[in-house]
Amino acid sequence: MDWISSFPVTRHVLEYTKKQLCQVLRSGSVPQHIGFIMDGNRRYARMNKMETKEGHSAGFDTMARLLEVCYDCGVQAATVFAFSIENFSRSEYEIEWLMKLAKSKMKQVVENGELCHKYGVRIRILGNLKLLPADVRESLLEAQEMTKNNKRAVLNICCPYTARDDITHSIKNIIARGYDPEDITQDLVSENLYTGGVPKLQLLIRTSGVYRLSDFMLWEAVDVDCDVEILSVLWPQFTPLLMLWILFKWGWNRTGRARRNKRLLESHGKDD
Ligand code: FPP
Ligand code: MG
């Protein structure tokens, strides 16, 4: 299908359609916060006879395209799983490449910052930052610092992160703040997570057809208000049109759910 979009006219039509659909979705209901488990970069590279690093590069481009659609549709916060603490067990070569990719992309954000300026996106780097090489940490934090006054939307980049490490960090934080064990509540743990202060997660998307959460946003994802969507496509195959379809479906389901709840409440009211 890729060849179709290589024609300038088709590309123009697709771009126009995308903008129109974003406008329609923006006027309805979209998730306030979406989490992305970006899985399948290496399989994509193998399938297309590319090097692993090219698969990750393609993965970054996909991420940028999808985030643009989300922010265009009015999503307020996105959290991406860029690097798991578990990923430190991969080959030295792959880790080095992923670190290089993160550093160079964050440098681009600092130098041109298009996406962040256009959509007013504040970048936040979440995770156990002391595990990162110093130069990578600095680049990431520079992008965070540069975008700190942007107010319209948030991009949380989890690097390096696992949910269990986050929950442990939250509890350590609470103890360090001198709380009595009796006063520790679920809300307090939530507030002290790296994602504390951003809207509640309402949609978690994973690619590559694997039914696992891979230690990502475990605390946030169990909320009754959060839907989980597992897609069979590999991450670099995830298109903006598929993203629009998922957002449409989410809004449709929510409206249906709200209507059913309203009817249920009304029928209970009649019984009383
Ligand atoms: C999982 O696919 C993907 C990763 C471990 C890396 C994801 C990173 C990016 C998309 C780039 C993001 C960079 C920044 C700076 C935000 P996999 O390697 O597990 O592939 P596989 O499941 O096919 O083996
Ligand atoms: Mg994987």
Tab-separated table of C-alpha atoms and ligand atoms in Angstrom:
chain	number	residue	atom	x	y	z
A	1	MET	CA	0.000	0.000	0.000
A	2	ASP	CA	2.962	2.331	0.612
A	3	TRP	CA	3.384	2.922	-3.106
A	4	ILE	CA	-0.055	4.604	-3.295
A	5	SER	CA	0.992	7.370	-0.920
A	6	SER	CA	4.168	7.970	-2.904
A	7	PHE	CA	2.146	9.914	-5.530
A	8	PRO	CA	2.032	13.633	-4.632
A	9	VAL	CA	-1.714	13.872	-5.419
A	10	THR	CA	-2.589	10.877	-3.220
A	11	ARG	CA	-0.377	12.233	-0.464
A	12	HIS	CA	-2.163	15.563	-0.677
A	13	VAL	CA	-5.607	13.892	-0.546
A	14	LEU	CA	-4.567	11.732	2.419
A	15	GLU	CA	-3.185	14.758	4.250
A	16	TYR	CA	-6.391	16.726	3.589
A	17	THR	CA	-8.576	13.798	4.734
A	18	LYS	CA	-6.484	13.442	7.886
A	19	LYS	CA	-6.886	17.132	8.761
A	20	GLN	CA	-10.660	16.985	8.160
A	21	LEU	CA	-11.058	13.858	10.293
A	22	CYS	CA	-8.997	15.442	13.080
A	23	GLN	CA	-11.316	18.420	13.036
A	24	VAL	CA	-14.392	16.167	13.337
A	25	LEU	CA	-12.853	14.171	16.181
A	26	ARG	CA	-11.787	17.327	17.985
A	27	SER	CA	-15.415	18.390	18.264
A	28	GLY	CA	-16.338	15.087	19.981
A	29	SER	CA	-14.846	13.094	22.788
A	30	VAL	CA	-11.180	11.981	22.705
A	31	PRO	CA	-9.088	10.367	25.449
A	32	GLN	CA	-7.323	12.948	27.599
A	33	HIS	CA	-4.267	10.753	28.033
A	34	ILE	CA	-2.961	7.913	25.825
A	35	GLY	CA	-0.100	5.523	26.590
A	36	PHE	CA	1.840	3.801	23.807
A	37	ILE	CA	3.796	0.550	24.010
A	38	MET	CA	5.751	0.843	20.768
A	39	ASP	CA	6.508	-2.799	20.034
A	40	GLY	CA	7.752	-4.505	16.882
A	41	ASN	CA	10.587	-2.315	15.553
A	42	ARG	CA	13.059	-5.193	15.185
A	43	ARG	CA	10.537	-7.516	13.517
A	44	TYR	CA	9.707	-4.705	11.117
A	45	ALA	CA	13.407	-4.293	10.348
A	46	ARG	CA	13.824	-8.037	9.775
A	47	MET	CA	10.736	-8.184	7.567
A	48	ASN	CA	12.047	-5.364	5.422
A	49	LYS	CA	15.649	-6.608	5.388
A	50	MET	CA	16.852	-3.565	7.305
A	51	GLU	CA	19.279	-3.256	10.175
A	52	THR	CA	17.737	-3.220	13.662
A	53	LYS	CA	18.721	0.425	14.084
A	54	GLU	CA	16.722	1.356	10.988
A	55	GLY	CA	13.689	-0.339	12.524
A	56	HIS	CA	14.053	1.876	15.605
A	57	SER	CA	14.511	4.953	13.409
A	58	ALA	CA	11.326	4.088	11.529
A	59	GLY	CA	9.701	3.626	14.947
A	60	PHE	CA	10.644	7.162	15.944
A	61	ASP	CA	9.167	8.596	12.724
A	62	THR	CA	5.940	6.670	13.340
A	63	MET	CA	5.806	8.029	16.874
A	64	ALA	CA	6.152	11.629	15.635
A	65	ARG	CA	3.403	11.139	13.011
A	66	LEU	CA	0.973	9.564	15.484
A	67	LEU	CA	1.592	12.165	18.162
A	68	GLU	CA	0.814	14.893	15.659
A	69	VAL	CA	-2.563	13.261	14.946
A	70	CYS	CA	-3.304	12.865	18.663
A	71	TYR	CA	-2.500	16.480	19.527
A	72	ASP	CA	-4.365	17.666	16.449
A	73	CYS	CA	-7.454	15.803	17.680
A	74	GLY	CA	-7.231	17.396	21.117
A	75	VAL	CA	-5.501	14.686	23.179
A	76	GLN	CA	-3.894	16.451	26.140
A	77	ALA	CA	-1.226	13.966	27.162
A	78	ALA	CA	0.676	11.084	25.570
A	79	THR	CA	3.118	8.769	27.306
A	80	VAL	CA	5.513	6.707	25.193
A	81	PHE	CA	7.563	3.712	26.306
A	82	ALA	CA	10.859	4.686	24.658
A	83	PHE	CA	13.195	2.496	26.704
A	84	SER	CA	12.480	-0.087	29.372
A	85	ILE	CA	14.923	-0.740	32.215
A	86	GLU	CA	14.723	-4.351	30.916
A	87	ASN	CA	16.134	-3.130	27.577
A	88	PHE	CA	19.549	-2.742	29.243
A	89	SER	CA	19.874	-6.511	28.763
A	90	ARG	CA	19.936	-6.091	24.952
A	91	SER	CA	23.194	-6.047	22.967
A	92	GLU	CA	25.597	-3.211	23.669
A	93	TYR	CA	25.333	-2.173	20.030
A	94	GLU	CA	21.524	-1.881	20.121
A	95	ILE	CA	21.517	-0.006	23.437
A	96	GLU	CA	24.136	2.392	22.134
A	97	TRP	CA	22.077	3.002	18.995
A	98	LEU	CA	18.868	3.624	20.937
A	99	MET	CA	20.716	6.070	23.205
A	100	LYS	CA	22.203	7.823	20.172
A	101	LEU	CA	18.743	8.045	18.602
A	102	ALA	CA	17.242	9.544	21.756
A	103	LYS	CA	20.091	12.048	22.017
A	104	SER	CA	19.971	13.167	18.392
A	105	LYS	CA	16.175	13.446	18.302
A	106	MET	CA	16.109	15.473	21.504
A	107	LYS	CA	18.790	17.715	20.020
A	108	GLN	CA	16.490	18.269	17.045
A	109	VAL	CA	13.662	19.163	19.408
A	110	VAL	CA	15.901	21.732	21.074
A	111	GLU	CA	17.140	23.116	17.753
A	112	ASN	CA	13.903	23.265	15.708
A	113	GLY	CA	11.204	22.157	18.165
A	114	GLU	CA	8.472	22.152	15.459
A	115	LEU	CA	6.022	19.691	17.003
A	116	CYS	CA	6.434	21.195	20.448
A	117	HIS	CA	5.872	24.777	19.284
A	118	LYS	CA	3.046	23.968	16.887
A	119	TYR	CA	1.008	22.076	19.489
A	120	GLY	CA	2.392	23.717	22.639
A	121	VAL	CA	3.787	20.399	23.853
A	122	ARG	CA	5.727	20.166	27.081
A	123	ILE	CA	8.178	17.251	27.091
A	124	ARG	CA	8.690	15.412	30.372
A	125	ILE	CA	11.320	12.725	30.783
A	126	LEU	CA	10.067	10.010	33.114
A	127	GLY	CA	11.931	7.146	34.687
A	128	ASN	CA	15.091	6.213	36.514
A	129	LEU	CA	17.287	8.842	34.874
A	130	LYS	CA	20.384	7.977	36.869
A	131	LEU	CA	20.650	4.766	34.810
A	132	LEU	CA	21.280	6.793	31.626
A	133	PRO	CA	24.703	7.812	30.294
A	134	ALA	CA	25.337	11.420	31.410
A	135	ASP	CA	25.349	12.926	27.887
A	136	VAL	CA	22.007	11.288	26.970
A	137	ARG	CA	20.461	12.410	30.259
A	138	GLU	CA	21.608	15.976	29.594
A	139	SER	CA	20.104	16.039	26.077
A	140	LEU	CA	16.786	14.696	27.326
A	141	LEU	CA	16.676	17.139	30.216
A	142	GLU	CA	17.569	20.001	27.894
A	143	ALA	CA	14.479	19.235	25.773
A	144	GLN	CA	12.415	19.068	28.981
A	145	GLU	CA	13.781	22.424	30.128
A	146	MET	CA	13.283	24.055	26.733
A	147	THR	CA	9.619	23.084	26.529
A	148	LYS	CA	8.721	23.570	30.197
A	149	ASN	CA	6.518	26.619	29.566
A	150	ASN	CA	4.390	24.948	26.885
A	151	LYS	CA	0.889	24.552	28.224
A	152	ARG	CA	-1.436	22.957	25.684
A	153	ALA	CA	-0.281	19.329	25.773
A	154	VAL	CA	2.201	16.958	27.397
A	155	LEU	CA	4.526	14.315	25.992
A	156	ASN	CA	5.917	11.960	28.626
A	157	ILE	CA	8.953	10.066	27.339
A	158	CYS	CA	9.607	7.043	29.552
A	159	CYS	CA	13.335	6.397	29.372
A	160	PRO	CA	14.439	4.226	31.147
A	161	TYR	CA	11.265	3.102	32.863
A	162	THR	CA	9.326	0.196	34.295
A	163	ALA	CA	6.047	0.548	36.159
A	164	ARG	CA	7.294	-1.455	39.131
A	165	ASP	CA	10.319	0.827	39.412
A	166	ASP	CA	7.946	3.808	39.249
A	167	ILE	CA	5.696	2.451	42.029
A	168	THR	CA	8.774	1.747	44.192
A	169	HIS	CA	10.019	5.284	43.525
A	170	SER	CA	6.614	6.708	44.456
A	171	ILE	CA	6.559	4.872	47.792
A	172	LYS	CA	10.165	5.887	48.577
A	173	ASN	CA	9.202	9.482	47.811
A	174	ILE	CA	6.216	9.335	50.150
A	175	ILE	CA	8.329	7.890	52.961
A	176	ALA	CA	11.025	10.531	52.382
A	177	ARG	CA	8.330	13.211	52.745
A	178	GLY	CA	7.656	11.883	56.258
A	179	TYR	CA	4.176	10.379	55.792
A	180	ASP	CA	2.777	8.082	58.450
A	181	PRO	CA	1.982	4.595	56.934
A	182	GLU	CA	-1.662	5.092	57.998
A	183	ASP	CA	-1.875	8.197	55.807
A	184	ILE	CA	-0.617	6.514	52.630
A	185	THR	CA	-3.534	6.279	50.221
A	186	GLN	CA	-3.902	5.131	46.627
A	187	ASP	CA	-4.344	8.753	45.554
A	188	LEU	CA	-1.071	9.658	47.255
A	189	VAL	CA	0.755	6.837	45.436
A	190	SER	CA	-0.767	8.048	42.140
A	191	GLU	CA	0.298	11.634	42.790
A	192	ASN	CA	3.869	10.521	43.458
A	193	LEU	CA	4.207	8.446	40.309
A	194	TYR	CA	6.264	9.933	37.487
A	195	THR	CA	2.958	10.536	35.662
A	196	GLY	CA	1.527	12.410	38.664
A	197	GLY	CA	-0.123	15.680	37.717
A	198	VAL	CA	-1.127	14.704	34.150
A	199	PRO	CA	-4.707	13.751	33.242
A	200	LYS	CA	-5.750	10.168	33.991
A	201	LEU	CA	-4.808	7.496	31.442
A	202	GLN	CA	-7.870	6.666	29.337
A	203	LEU	CA	-6.385	4.566	26.552
A	204	LEU	CA	-3.375	2.275	26.398
A	205	ILE	CA	-2.271	1.076	22.964
A	206	ARG	CA	0.148	-1.745	22.259
A	207	THR	CA	1.290	-2.867	18.839
A	208	SER	CA	2.580	-6.176	17.407
A	209	GLY	CA	-0.292	-8.359	18.642
A	210	VAL	CA	1.322	-9.314	21.942
A	211	TYR	CA	-1.074	-9.429	24.923
A	212	ARG	CA	1.312	-8.138	27.576
A	213	LEU	CA	1.741	-4.860	29.434
A	214	SER	CA	5.532	-5.310	29.669
A	215	ASP	CA	5.709	-3.433	32.990
A	216	PHE	CA	4.313	-0.213	31.494
A	217	MET	CA	1.881	2.051	33.382
A	218	LEU	CA	0.507	-0.896	35.411
A	219	TRP	CA	-0.894	1.337	38.148
A	220	GLU	CA	-2.605	3.712	35.709
A	221	ALA	CA	-3.912	1.049	33.292
A	222	VAL	CA	-6.051	-0.825	35.839
A	223	ASP	CA	-8.366	2.161	36.261
A	224	VAL	CA	-11.930	1.339	35.141
A	225	ASP	CA	-11.806	4.397	32.945
A	226	CYS	CA	-8.843	3.087	30.917
A	227	ASP	CA	-9.348	1.001	27.754
A	228	VAL	CA	-6.593	-1.235	26.395
A	229	GLU	CA	-6.179	-1.642	22.652
A	230	ILE	CA	-3.888	-4.357	21.272
A	231	LEU	CA	-3.109	-3.916	17.583
A	232	SER	CA	-1.727	-6.637	15.356
A	233	VAL	CA	0.412	-4.248	13.269
A	234	LEU	CA	4.071	-3.749	14.114
A	235	TRP	CA	4.819	-0.291	15.534
A	236	PRO	CA	6.361	1.209	12.353
A	237	GLN	CA	3.286	0.011	10.382
A	238	PHE	CA	0.907	1.970	12.622
A	239	THR	CA	-0.567	4.643	10.332
A	240	PRO	CA	-2.191	7.991	11.220
A	241	LEU	CA	-5.444	6.728	9.652
A	242	LEU	CA	-5.471	3.719	11.983
A	243	MET	CA	-4.880	6.129	14.891
A	244	LEU	CA	-7.866	8.192	13.760
A	245	TRP	CA	-10.005	5.041	13.586
A	246	ILE	CA	-9.016	4.077	17.146
A	247	LEU	CA	-9.847	7.575	18.401
A	248	PHE	CA	-13.203	7.458	16.615
A	249	LYS	CA	-13.980	4.024	18.100
A	250	TRP	CA	-13.022	5.193	21.573
A	251	GLY	CA	-15.338	8.240	21.329
A	252	TRP	CA	-18.175	6.099	19.916
A	253	ASN	CA	-17.870	3.541	22.727
A	254	ARG	CA	-17.751	6.246	25.385
A	255	THR	CA	-20.850	7.974	24.040
A	256	GLY	CA	-22.658	4.606	23.912
A	257	ARG	CA	-21.552	3.771	27.443
A	258	ALA	CA	-22.688	7.172	28.765
A	259	ARG	CA	-26.081	6.740	27.064
A	260	ARG	CA	-26.534	3.226	28.521
A	261	ASN	CA	-25.607	4.448	32.019
A	262	LYS	CA	-28.069	7.309	31.710
A	263	ARG	CA	-30.874	4.925	30.642
A	264	LEU	CA	-29.996	2.591	33.521
A	265	LEU	CA	-30.134	5.448	36.022
A	266	GLU	CA	-33.457	6.646	34.613
A	267	SER	CA	-34.994	3.156	34.781
A	268	HIS	CA	-33.821	2.791	38.404
A	269	GLY	CA	-35.371	6.168	39.138
A	270	LYS	CA	-38.713	4.908	37.788
A	271	ASP	CA	-38.551	1.767	39.969
A	272	ASP	CA	-38.133	3.796	43.172
B	1	FPP	C1	10.232	-2.067	20.889
B	1	FPP	O1	10.407	-2.804	19.710
B	1	FPP	C2	10.796	-0.714	20.778
B	1	FPP	C3	11.819	-0.211	21.524
B	1	FPP	C4	12.520	-0.988	22.545
B	1	FPP	C5	12.285	1.151	21.331
B	1	FPP	C6	11.216	2.138	21.025
B	1	FPP	C7	11.851	3.411	20.689
B	1	FPP	C8	11.463	4.224	19.690
B	1	FPP	C9	10.290	3.993	18.827
B	1	FPP	C10	12.195	5.487	19.495
B	1	FPP	C11	11.752	6.473	20.516
B	1	FPP	C12	12.802	7.444	20.784
B	1	FPP	C13	12.618	8.561	21.504
B	1	FPP	C14	13.730	9.506	21.636
B	1	FPP	C15	11.365	8.910	22.156
B	1	FPP	P1	11.337	-4.086	19.825
B	1	FPP	O2	12.765	-3.602	19.756
B	1	FPP	O3	10.973	-4.839	21.072
B	1	FPP	O4	11.006	-4.907	18.532
B	1	FPP	P2	10.556	-6.451	18.482
B	1	FPP	O5	9.389	-6.580	19.415
B	1	FPP	O6	10.177	-6.665	17.057
B	1	FPP	O7	11.732	-7.260	18.916
B	2	MG	MG	9.476	-6.276	21.541
